[in-house]
PDB file of C-alpha atoms in Angstrom:
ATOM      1  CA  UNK A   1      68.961 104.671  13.909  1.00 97.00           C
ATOM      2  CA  UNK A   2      70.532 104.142  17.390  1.00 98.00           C
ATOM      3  CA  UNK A   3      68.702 104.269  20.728  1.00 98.00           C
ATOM      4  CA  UNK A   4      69.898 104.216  24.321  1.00 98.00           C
ATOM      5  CA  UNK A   5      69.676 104.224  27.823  1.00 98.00           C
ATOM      6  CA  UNK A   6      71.139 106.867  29.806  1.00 98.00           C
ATOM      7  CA  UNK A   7      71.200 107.958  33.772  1.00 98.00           C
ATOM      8  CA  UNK A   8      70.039 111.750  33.915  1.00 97.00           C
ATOM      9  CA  UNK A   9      69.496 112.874  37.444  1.00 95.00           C
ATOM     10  CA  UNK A  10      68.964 109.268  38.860  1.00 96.00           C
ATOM     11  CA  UNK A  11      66.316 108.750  35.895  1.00 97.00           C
ATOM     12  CA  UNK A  12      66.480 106.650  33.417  1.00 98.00           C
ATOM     13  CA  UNK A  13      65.794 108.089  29.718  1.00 98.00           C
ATOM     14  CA  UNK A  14      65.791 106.755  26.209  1.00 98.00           C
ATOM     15  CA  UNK A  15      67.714 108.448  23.846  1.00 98.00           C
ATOM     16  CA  UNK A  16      68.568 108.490  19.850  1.00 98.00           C
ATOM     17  CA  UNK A  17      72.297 108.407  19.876  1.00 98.00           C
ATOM     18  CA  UNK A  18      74.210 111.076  17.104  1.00 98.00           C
ATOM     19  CA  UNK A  19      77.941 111.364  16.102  1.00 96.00           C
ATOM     20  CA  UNK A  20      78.767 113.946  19.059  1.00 98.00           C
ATOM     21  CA  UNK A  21      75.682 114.012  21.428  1.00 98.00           C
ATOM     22  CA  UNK A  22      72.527 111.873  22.553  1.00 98.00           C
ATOM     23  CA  UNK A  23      69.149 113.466  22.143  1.00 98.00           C
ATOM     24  CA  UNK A  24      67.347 112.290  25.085  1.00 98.00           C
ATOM     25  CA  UNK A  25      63.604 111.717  24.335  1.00 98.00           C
ATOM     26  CA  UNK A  26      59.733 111.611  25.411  1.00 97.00           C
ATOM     27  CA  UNK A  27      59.521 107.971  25.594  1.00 97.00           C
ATOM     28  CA  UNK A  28      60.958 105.092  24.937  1.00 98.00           C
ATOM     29  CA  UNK A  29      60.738 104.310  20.340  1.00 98.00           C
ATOM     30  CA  UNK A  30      59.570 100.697  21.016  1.00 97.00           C
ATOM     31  CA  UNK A  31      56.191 102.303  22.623  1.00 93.00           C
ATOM     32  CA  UNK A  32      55.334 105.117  20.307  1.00 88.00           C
ATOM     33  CA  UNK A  33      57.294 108.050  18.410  1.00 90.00           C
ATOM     34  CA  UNK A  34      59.573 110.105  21.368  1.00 96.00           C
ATOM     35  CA  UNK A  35      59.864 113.891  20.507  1.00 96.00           C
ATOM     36  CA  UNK A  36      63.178 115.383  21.752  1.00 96.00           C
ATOM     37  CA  UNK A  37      63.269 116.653  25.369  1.00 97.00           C
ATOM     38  CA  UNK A  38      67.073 118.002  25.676  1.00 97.00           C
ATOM     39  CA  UNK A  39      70.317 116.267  25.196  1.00 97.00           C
ATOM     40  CA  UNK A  40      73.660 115.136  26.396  1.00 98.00           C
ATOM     41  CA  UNK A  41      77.165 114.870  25.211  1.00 98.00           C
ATOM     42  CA  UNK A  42      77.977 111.253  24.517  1.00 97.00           C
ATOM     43  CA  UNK A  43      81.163 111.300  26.684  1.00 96.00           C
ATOM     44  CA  UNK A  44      79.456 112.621  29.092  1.00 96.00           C
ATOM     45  CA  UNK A  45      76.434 110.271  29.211  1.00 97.00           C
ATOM     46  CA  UNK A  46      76.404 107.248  32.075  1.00 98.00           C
ATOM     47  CA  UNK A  47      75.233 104.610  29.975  1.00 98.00           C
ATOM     48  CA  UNK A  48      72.611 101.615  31.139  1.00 98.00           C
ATOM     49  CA  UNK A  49      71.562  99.120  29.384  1.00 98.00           C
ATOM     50  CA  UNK A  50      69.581 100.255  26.426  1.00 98.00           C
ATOM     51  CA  UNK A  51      66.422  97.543  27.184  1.00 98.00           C
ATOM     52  CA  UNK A  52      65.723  96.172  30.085  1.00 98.00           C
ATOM     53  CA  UNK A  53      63.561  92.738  28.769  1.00 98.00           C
ATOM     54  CA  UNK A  54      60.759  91.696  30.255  1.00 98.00           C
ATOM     55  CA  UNK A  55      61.745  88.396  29.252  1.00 98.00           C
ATOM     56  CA  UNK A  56      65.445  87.447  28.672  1.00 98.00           C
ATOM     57  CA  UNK A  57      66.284  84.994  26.392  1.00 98.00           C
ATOM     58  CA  UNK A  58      69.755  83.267  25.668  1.00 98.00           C
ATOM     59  CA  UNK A  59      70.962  81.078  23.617  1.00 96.00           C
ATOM     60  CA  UNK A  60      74.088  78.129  24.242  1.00 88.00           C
ATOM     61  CA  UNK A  61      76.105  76.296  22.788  1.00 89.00           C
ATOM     62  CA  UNK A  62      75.479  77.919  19.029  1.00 93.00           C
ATOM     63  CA  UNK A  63      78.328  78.425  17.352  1.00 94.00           C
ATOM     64  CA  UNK A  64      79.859  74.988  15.565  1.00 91.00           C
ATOM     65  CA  UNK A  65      83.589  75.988  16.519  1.00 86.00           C
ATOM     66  CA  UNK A  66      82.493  76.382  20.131  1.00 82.00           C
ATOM     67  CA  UNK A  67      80.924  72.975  20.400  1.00 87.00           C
ATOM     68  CA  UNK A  68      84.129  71.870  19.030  1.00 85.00           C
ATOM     69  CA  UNK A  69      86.003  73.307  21.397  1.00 74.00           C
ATOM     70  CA  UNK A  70      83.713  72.626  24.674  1.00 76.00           C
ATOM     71  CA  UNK A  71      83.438  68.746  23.629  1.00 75.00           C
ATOM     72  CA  UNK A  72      87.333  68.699  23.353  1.00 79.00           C
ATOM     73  CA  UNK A  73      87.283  69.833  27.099  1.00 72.00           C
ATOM     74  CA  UNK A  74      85.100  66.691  27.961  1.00 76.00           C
ATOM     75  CA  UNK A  75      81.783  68.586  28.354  1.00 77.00           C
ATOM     76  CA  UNK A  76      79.289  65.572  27.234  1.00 75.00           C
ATOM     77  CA  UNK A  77      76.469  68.286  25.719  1.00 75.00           C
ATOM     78  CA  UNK A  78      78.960  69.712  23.553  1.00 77.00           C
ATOM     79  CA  UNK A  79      77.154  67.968  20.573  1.00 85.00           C
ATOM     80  CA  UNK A  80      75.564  70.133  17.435  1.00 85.00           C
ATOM     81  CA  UNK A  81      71.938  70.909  18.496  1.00 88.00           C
ATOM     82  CA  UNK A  82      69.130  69.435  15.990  1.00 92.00           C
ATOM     83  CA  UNK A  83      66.725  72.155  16.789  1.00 94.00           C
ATOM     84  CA  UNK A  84      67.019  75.775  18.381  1.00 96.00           C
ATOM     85  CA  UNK A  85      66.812  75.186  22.030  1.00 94.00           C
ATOM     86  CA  UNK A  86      66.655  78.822  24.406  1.00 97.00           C
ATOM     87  CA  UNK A  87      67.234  79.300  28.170  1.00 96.00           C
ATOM     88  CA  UNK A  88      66.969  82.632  30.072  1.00 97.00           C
ATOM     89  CA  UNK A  89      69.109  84.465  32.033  1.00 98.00           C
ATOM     90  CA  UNK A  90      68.305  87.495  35.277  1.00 98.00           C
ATOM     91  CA  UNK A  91      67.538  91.307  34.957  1.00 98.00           C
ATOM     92  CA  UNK A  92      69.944  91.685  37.965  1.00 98.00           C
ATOM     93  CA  UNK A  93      72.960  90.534  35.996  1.00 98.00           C
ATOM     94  CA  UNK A  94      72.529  93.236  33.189  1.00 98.00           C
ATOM     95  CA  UNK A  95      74.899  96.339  33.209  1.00 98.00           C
ATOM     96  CA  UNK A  96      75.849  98.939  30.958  1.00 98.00           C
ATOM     97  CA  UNK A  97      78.170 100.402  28.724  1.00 98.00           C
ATOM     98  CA  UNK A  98      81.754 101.238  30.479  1.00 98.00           C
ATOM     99  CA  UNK A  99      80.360  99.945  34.088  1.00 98.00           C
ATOM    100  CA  UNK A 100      82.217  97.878  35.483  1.00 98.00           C
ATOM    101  CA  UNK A 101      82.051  93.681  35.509  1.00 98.00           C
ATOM    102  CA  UNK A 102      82.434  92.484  39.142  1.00 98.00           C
ATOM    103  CA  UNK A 103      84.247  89.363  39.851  1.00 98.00           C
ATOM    104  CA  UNK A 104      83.168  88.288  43.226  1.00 98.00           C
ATOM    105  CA  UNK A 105      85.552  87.773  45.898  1.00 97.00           C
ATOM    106  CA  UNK A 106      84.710  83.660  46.057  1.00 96.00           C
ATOM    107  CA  UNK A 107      85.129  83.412  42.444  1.00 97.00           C
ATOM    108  CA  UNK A 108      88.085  80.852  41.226  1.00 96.00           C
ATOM    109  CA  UNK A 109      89.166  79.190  38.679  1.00 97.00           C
ATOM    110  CA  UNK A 110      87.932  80.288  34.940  1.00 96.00           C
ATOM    111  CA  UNK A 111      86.230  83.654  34.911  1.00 98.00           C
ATOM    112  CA  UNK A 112      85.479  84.452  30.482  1.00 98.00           C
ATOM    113  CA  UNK A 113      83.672  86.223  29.004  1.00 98.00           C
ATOM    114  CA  UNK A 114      81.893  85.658  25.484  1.00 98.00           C
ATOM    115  CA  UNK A 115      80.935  88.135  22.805  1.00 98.00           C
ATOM    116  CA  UNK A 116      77.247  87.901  21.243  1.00 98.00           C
ATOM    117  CA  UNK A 117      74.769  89.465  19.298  1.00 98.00           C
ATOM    118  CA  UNK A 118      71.508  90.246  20.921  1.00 99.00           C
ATOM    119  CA  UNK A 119      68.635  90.666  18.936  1.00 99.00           C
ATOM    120  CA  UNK A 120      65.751  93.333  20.430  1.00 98.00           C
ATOM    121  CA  UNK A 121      62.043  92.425  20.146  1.00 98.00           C
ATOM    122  CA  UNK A 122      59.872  94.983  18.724  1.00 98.00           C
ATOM    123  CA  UNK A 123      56.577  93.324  18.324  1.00 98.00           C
ATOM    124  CA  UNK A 124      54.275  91.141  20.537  1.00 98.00           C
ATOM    125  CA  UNK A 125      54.107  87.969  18.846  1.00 98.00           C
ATOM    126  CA  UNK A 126      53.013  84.341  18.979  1.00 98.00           C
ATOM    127  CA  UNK A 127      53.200  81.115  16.024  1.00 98.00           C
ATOM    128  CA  UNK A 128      55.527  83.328  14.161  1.00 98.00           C
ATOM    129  CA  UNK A 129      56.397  82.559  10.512  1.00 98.00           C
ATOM    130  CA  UNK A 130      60.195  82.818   9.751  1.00 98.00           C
ATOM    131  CA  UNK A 131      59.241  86.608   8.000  1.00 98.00           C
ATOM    132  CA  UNK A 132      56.965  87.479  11.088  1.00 98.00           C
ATOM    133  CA  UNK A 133      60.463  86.572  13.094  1.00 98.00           C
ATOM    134  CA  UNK A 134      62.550  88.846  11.213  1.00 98.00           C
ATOM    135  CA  UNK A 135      60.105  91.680  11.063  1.00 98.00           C
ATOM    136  CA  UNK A 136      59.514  91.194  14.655  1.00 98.00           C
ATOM    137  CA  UNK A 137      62.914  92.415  15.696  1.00 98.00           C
ATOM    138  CA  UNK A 138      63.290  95.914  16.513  1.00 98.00           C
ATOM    139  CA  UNK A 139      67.262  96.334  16.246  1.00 98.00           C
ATOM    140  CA  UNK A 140      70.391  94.831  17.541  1.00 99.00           C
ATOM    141  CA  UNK A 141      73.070  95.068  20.129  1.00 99.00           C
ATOM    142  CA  UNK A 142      75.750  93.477  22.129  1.00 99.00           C
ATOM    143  CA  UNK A 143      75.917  91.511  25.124  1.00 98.00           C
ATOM    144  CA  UNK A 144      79.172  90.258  27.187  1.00 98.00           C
ATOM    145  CA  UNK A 145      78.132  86.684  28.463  1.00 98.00           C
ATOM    146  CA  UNK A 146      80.465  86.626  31.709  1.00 98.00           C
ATOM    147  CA  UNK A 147      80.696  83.098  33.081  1.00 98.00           C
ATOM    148  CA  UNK A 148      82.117  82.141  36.697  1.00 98.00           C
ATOM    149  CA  UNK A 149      82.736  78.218  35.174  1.00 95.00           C
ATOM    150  CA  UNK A 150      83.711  76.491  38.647  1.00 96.00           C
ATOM    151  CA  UNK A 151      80.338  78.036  39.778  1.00 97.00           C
ATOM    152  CA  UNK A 152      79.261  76.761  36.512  1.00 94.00           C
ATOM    153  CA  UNK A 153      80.770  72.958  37.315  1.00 91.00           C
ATOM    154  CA  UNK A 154      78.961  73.356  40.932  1.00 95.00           C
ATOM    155  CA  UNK A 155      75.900  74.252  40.679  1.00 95.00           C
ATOM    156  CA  UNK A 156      72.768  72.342  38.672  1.00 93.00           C
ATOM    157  CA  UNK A 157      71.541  75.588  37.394  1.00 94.00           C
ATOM    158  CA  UNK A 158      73.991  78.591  36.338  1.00 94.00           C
ATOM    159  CA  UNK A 159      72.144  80.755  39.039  1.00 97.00           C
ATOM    160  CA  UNK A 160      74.998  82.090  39.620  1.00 98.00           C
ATOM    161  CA  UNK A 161      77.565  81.313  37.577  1.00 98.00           C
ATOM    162  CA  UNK A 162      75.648  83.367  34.836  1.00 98.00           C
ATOM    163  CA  UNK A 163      73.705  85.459  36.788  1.00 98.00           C
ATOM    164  CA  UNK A 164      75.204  87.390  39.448  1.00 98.00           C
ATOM    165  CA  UNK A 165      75.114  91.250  39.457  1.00 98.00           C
ATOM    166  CA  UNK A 166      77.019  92.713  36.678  1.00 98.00           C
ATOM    167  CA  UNK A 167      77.604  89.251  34.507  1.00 98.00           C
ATOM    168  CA  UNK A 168      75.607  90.791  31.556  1.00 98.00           C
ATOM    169  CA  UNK A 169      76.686  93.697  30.184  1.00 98.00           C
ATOM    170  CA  UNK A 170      74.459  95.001  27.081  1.00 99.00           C
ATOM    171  CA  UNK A 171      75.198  97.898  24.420  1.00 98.00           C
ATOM    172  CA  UNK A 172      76.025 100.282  24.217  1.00 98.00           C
ATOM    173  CA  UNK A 173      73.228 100.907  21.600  1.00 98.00           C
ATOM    174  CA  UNK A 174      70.194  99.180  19.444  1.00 98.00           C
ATOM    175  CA  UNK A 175      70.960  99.863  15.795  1.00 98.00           C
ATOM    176  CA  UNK A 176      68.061  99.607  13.910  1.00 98.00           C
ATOM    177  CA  UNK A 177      69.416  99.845  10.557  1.00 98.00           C
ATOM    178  CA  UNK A 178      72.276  96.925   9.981  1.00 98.00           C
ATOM    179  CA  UNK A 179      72.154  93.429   8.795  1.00 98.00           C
ATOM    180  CA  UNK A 180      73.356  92.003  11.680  1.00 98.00           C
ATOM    181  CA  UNK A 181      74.306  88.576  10.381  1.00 98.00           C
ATOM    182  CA  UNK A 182      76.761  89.738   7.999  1.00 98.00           C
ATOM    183  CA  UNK A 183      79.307  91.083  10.504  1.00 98.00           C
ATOM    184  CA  UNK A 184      82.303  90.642  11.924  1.00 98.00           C
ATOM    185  CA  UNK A 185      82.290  89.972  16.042  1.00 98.00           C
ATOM    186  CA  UNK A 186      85.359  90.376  17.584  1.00 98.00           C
ATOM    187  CA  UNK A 187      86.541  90.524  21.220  1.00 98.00           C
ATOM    188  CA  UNK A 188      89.870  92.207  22.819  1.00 98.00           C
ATOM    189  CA  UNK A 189      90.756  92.592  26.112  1.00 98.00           C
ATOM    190  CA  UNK A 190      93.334  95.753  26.801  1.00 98.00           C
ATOM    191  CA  UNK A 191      93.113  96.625  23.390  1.00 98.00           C
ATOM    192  CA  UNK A 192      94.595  92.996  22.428  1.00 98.00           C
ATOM    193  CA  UNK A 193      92.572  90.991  20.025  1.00 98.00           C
ATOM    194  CA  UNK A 194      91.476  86.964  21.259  1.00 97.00           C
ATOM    195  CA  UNK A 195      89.142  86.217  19.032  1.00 96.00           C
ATOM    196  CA  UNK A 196      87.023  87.176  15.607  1.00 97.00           C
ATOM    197  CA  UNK A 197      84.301  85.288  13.671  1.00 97.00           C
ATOM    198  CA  UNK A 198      81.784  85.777  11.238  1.00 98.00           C
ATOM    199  CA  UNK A 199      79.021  86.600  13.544  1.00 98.00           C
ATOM    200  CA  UNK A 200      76.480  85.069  11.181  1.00 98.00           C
ATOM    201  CA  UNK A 201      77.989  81.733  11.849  1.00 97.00           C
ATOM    202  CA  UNK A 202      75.437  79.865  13.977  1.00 97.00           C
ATOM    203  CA  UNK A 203      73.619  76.795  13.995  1.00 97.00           C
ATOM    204  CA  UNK A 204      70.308  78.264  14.245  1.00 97.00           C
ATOM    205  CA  UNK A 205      69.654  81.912  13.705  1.00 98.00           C
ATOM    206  CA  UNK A 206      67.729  84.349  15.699  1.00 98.00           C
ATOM    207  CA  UNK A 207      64.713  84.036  13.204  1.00 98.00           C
ATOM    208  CA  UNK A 208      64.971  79.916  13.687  1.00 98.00           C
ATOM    209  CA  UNK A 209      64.847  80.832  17.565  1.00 98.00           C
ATOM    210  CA  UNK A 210      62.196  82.983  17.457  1.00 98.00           C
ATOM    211  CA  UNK A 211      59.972  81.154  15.088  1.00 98.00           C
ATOM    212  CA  UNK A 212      60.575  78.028  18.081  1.00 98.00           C
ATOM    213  CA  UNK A 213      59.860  80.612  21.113  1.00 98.00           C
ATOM    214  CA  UNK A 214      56.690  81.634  19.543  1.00 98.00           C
ATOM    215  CA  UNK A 215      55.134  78.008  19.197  1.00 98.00           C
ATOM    216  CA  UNK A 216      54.559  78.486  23.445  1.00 98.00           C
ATOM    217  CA  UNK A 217      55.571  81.824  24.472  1.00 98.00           C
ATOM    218  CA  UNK A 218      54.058  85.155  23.826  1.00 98.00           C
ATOM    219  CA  UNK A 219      57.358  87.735  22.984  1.00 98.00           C
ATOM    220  CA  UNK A 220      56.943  91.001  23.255  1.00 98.00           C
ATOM    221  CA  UNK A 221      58.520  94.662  22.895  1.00 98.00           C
ATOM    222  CA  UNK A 222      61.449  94.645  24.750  1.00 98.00           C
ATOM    223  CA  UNK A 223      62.149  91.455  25.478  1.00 98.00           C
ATOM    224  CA  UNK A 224      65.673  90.433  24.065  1.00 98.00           C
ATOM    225  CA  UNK A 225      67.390  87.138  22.772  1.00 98.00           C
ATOM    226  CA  UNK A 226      71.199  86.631  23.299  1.00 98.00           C
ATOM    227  CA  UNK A 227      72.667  84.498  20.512  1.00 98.00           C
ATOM    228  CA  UNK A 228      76.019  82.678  21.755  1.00 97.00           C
ATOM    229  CA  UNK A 229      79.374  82.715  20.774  1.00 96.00           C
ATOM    230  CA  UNK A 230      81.830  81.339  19.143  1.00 95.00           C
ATOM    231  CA  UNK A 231      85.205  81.965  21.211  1.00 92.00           C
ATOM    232  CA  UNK A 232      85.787  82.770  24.866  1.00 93.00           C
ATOM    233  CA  UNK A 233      88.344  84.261  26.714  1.00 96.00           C
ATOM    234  CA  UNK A 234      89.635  84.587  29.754  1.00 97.00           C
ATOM    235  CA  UNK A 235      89.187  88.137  32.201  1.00 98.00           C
ATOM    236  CA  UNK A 236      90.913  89.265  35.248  1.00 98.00           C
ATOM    237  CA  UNK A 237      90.768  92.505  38.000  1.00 98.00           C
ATOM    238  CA  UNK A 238      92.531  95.399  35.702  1.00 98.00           C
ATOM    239  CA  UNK A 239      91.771  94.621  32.411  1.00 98.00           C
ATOM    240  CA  UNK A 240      89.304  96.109  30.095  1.00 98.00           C
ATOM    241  CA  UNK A 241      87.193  94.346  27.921  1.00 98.00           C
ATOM    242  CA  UNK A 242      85.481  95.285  24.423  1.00 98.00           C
ATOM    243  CA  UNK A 243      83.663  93.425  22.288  1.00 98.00           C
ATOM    244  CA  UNK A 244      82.900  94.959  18.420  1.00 98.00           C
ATOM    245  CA  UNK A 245      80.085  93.564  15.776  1.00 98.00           C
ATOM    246  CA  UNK A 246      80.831  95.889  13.025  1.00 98.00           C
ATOM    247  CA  UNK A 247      78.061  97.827  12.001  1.00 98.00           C
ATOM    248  CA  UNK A 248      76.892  97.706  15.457  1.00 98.00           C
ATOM    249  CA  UNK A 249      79.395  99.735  17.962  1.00 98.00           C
ATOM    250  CA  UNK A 250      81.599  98.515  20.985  1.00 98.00           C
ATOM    251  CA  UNK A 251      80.771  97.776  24.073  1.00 98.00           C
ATOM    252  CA  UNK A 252      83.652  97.985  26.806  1.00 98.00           C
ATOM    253  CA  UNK A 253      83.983  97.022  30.461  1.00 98.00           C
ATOM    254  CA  UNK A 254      86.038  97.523  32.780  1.00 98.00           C
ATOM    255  CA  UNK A 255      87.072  94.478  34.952  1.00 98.00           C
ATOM    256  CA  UNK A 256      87.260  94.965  39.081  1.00 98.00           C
ATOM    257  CA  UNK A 257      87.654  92.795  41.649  1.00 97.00           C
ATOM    258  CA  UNK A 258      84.460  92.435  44.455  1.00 97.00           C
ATOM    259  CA  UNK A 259      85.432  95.154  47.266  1.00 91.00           C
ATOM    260  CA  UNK A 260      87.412  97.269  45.016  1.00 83.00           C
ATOM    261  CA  UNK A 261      86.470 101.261  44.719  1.00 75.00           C
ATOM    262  CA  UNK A 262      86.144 102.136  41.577  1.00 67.00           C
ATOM    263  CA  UNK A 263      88.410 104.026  39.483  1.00 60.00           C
ATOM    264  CA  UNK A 264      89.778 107.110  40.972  1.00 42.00           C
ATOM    265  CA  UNK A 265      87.453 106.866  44.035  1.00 43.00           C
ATOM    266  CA  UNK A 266      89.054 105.541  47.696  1.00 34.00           C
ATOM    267  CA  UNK A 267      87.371 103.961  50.208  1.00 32.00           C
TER     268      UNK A 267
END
């Protein structure tokens, strides 16, 4: 099954997303069982993000080939993690499917984005067992991690370079039914492939990170856990930017520069 977010009237409503159209519903399916209450055409729909966490969780520095690659660019924690470490990132930065990523008019230097898996929390839990973990996750979706990296280099904390408005972009759905680890995550940008990888490849897997939340934080429905990447690539004003997990869906962005109207709008 795949469920949603989606703008009706200023309002937003879950939906269970079909081939053709999106059956918006009662409530939202990690609080109860939503009857149908109408629907809308899926090119029609304004997507948001289909979750918005109470808690958001995210994962660095998780993918072996991406340590590689950060310690060959001199960063001195680019070294293979001995147990599942998790940071968190801001509500504010999430957007949705085919919004637009912002880069802000002070921005230089590298502006990337990474493609990850997100895993969706389903059940409150706390001292999970590795098969609590797994059955603890409602469904799965993607995230963009946008990074501003001279922000990044700056700053002590990636308050910004992570987390200004429109950084995050999530979806375009939670699929319930996939096994999420045995996919294929790949990322182009204008419909050009820069990078692919066995999205399964990690150092420590969701259930490993959940298993370590759990020993001193309560999760709960809702919240969600972004799980790294392993490749990142570089974005600029103009280009679009999707990012595929098979068996999941894509999301895609468009890129705009801070001050720009948006597409086919003047100011």
């Amino acid at each position: 099954m795949r469920y949603t977010r989606v703008n009706v009237g200023g309002r937003a409503v879950w939906g269970r997303v079909g081939k053709t159209d999106i059956d918006l519903l009662s409530e939202s399916p990690l609080d109860g069982d939503p009857t149908p209450i109408g629907s809308v055409a899926r090119d029609d729909a304004v997507w948001l993000p289909p979750v918005v966490p109470a808690v958001f969780y995210a994962v660095g520095m998780n993918y072996p080939r991406h340590i590689e690659h950060a310690a060959r660019l001199g960063n001195p924690a680019a070294v293979l993690p001995d147990r599942p470490e998790v940071g968190y990132r801001a509500n504010n930065a999430l957007t949705g499917h085919r919004s637009p990523i912002v880069k802000p008019a002070d921005v230089t230097g590298r502006f990337e984005a990474e493609p990850e898996l997100v895993a969706v929390i389903g059940r409150t839990l706390r001292y999970a067992t590795r098969e609590e973990a797994r059955a603890a996750v409602f469904g799965w979706t993607i995230g963009n991690d946008v990074s501003a990296r001279t922000w990044q280099h700056q700053d002590r904390t990636f308050w910004r370079s992570k987390n200004a408005d429109t950084f995050k972009p999530m979806g375009p759905w939670i699929e319930t039914d996939v096994d999420a680890l045995a996919q294929t995550t790949t990322l182009r940008v204008n419909g050009e492939r820069r990078a692919s990888f066995a999205t399964g490849d990690m150092v420590f897997d969701p259930y490993d990170y959940i298993v370590e939340i759990t020993r001193h934080n309560t999760i709960h429905p809702g919240d969600v856990l972004w799980m790294g990447a392993e490749s990142t690539c570089q974005l600029a004003p103009g280009d679009t930017v999707d990012i595929e997990i098979s068996g999941i869906g894509v999301l895609s962005n468009p890129v705009r520069r801070e001050g720009e109207p948006p597409e086919g709008k003047h100011a």
